[in-house]
PDB file of C-alpha atoms in Angstrom:
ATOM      1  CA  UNK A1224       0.000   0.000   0.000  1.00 93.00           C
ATOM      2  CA  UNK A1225       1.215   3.754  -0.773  1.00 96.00           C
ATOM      3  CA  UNK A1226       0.239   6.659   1.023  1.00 97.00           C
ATOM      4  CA  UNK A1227       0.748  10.208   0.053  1.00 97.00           C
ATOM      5  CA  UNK A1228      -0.575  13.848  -0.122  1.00 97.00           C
ATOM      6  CA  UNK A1229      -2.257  15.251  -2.543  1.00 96.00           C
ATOM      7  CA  UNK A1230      -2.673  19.237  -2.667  1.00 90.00           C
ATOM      8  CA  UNK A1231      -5.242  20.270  -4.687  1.00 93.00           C
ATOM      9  CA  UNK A1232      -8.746  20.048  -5.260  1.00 94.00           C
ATOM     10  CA  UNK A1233      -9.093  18.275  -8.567  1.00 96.00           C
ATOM     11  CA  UNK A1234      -6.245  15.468  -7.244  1.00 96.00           C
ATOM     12  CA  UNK A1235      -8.541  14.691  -4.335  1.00 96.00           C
ATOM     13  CA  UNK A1236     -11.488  14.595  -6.555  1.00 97.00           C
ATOM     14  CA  UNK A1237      -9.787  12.439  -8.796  1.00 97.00           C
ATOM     15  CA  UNK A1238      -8.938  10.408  -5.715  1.00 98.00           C
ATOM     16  CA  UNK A1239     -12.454  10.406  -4.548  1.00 98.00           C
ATOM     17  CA  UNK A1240     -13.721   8.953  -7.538  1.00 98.00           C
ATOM     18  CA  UNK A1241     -11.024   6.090  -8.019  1.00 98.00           C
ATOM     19  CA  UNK A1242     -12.048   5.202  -4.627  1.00 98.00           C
ATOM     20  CA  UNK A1243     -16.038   4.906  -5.448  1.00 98.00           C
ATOM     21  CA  UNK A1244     -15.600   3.196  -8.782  1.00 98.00           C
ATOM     22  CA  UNK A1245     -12.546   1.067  -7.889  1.00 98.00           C
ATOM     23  CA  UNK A1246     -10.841   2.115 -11.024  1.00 97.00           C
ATOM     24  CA  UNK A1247      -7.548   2.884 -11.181  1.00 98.00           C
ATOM     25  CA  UNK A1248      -5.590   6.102 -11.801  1.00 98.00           C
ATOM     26  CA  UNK A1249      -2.653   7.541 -11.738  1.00 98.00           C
ATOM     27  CA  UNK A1250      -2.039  10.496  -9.681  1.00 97.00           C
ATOM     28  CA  UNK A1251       1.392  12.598  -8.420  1.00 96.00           C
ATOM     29  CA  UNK A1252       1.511  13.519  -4.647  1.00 96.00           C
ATOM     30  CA  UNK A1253       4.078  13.677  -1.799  1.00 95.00           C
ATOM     31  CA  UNK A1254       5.495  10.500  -0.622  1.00 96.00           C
ATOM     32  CA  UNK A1255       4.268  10.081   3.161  1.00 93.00           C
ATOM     33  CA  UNK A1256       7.875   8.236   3.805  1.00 93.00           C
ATOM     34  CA  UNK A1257      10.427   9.806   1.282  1.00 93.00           C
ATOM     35  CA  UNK A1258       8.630  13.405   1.346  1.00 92.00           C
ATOM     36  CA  UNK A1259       9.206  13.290  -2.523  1.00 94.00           C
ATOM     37  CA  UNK A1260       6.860  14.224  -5.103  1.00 95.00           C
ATOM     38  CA  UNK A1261       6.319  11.103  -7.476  1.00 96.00           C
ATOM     39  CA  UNK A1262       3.424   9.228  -9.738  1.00 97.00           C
ATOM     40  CA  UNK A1263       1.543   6.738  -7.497  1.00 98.00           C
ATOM     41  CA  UNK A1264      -0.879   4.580  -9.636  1.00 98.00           C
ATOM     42  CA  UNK A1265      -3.412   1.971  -8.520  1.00 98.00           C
ATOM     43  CA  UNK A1266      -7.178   2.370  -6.752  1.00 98.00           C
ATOM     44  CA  UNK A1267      -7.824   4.405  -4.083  1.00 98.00           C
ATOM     45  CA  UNK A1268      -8.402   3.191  -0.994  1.00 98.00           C
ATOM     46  CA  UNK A1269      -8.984   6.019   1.501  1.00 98.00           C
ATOM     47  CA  UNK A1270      -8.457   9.879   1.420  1.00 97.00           C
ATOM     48  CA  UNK A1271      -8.222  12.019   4.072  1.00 96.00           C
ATOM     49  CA  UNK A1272      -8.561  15.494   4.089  1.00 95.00           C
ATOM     50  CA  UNK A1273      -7.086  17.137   7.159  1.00 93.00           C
ATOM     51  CA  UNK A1274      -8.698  20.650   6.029  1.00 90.00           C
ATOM     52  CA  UNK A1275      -7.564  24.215   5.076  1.00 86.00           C
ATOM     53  CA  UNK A1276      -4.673  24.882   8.169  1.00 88.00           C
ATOM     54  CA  UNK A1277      -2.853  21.380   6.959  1.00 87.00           C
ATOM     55  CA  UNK A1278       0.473  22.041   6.470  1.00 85.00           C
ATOM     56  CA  UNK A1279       0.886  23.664   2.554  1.00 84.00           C
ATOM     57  CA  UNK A1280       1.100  20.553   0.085  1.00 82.00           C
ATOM     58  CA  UNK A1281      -0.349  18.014   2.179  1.00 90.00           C
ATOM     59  CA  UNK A1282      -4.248  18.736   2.680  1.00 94.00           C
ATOM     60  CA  UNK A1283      -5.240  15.113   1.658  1.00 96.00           C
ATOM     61  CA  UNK A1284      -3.650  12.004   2.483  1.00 97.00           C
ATOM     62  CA  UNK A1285      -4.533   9.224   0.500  1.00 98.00           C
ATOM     63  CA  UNK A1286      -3.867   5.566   0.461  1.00 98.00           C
ATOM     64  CA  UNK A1287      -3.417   3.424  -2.092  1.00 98.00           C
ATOM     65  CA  UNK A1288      -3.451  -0.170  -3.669  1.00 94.00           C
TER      66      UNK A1288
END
């Protein structure tokens, strides 16, 4: 499993809807571990959104298969 942060709107969205329709996507985000910007692809299997006073780039966390 992957987890990282995505930072804008239309990633989470995207993230959203990969997790509904358990199709896969690929999406770039912050690597929770490395703290590197990279292409994660796969289905979504959670996001998290940890609101507007998260710290700048990492407003959703999402986890991945």
């Amino acid at each position: 499993m992957n987890q990282f942060y995505v930072s804008d709107e239309q990633s989470a969205k995207r993230c959203h809807e990969s997790r509904n329709e358990q199709k896969p996507i690929t999406v770039s985000g912050v690597d929770v571990l490395e703290d590197t910007v990279k292409p994660f692809t796969g289905i979504v299997q959670s996001v998290e959104d940890y609101g507007p006073s998260a710290r700048q780039g990492r407003r959703w966390r999402v986890s991945m298969y």
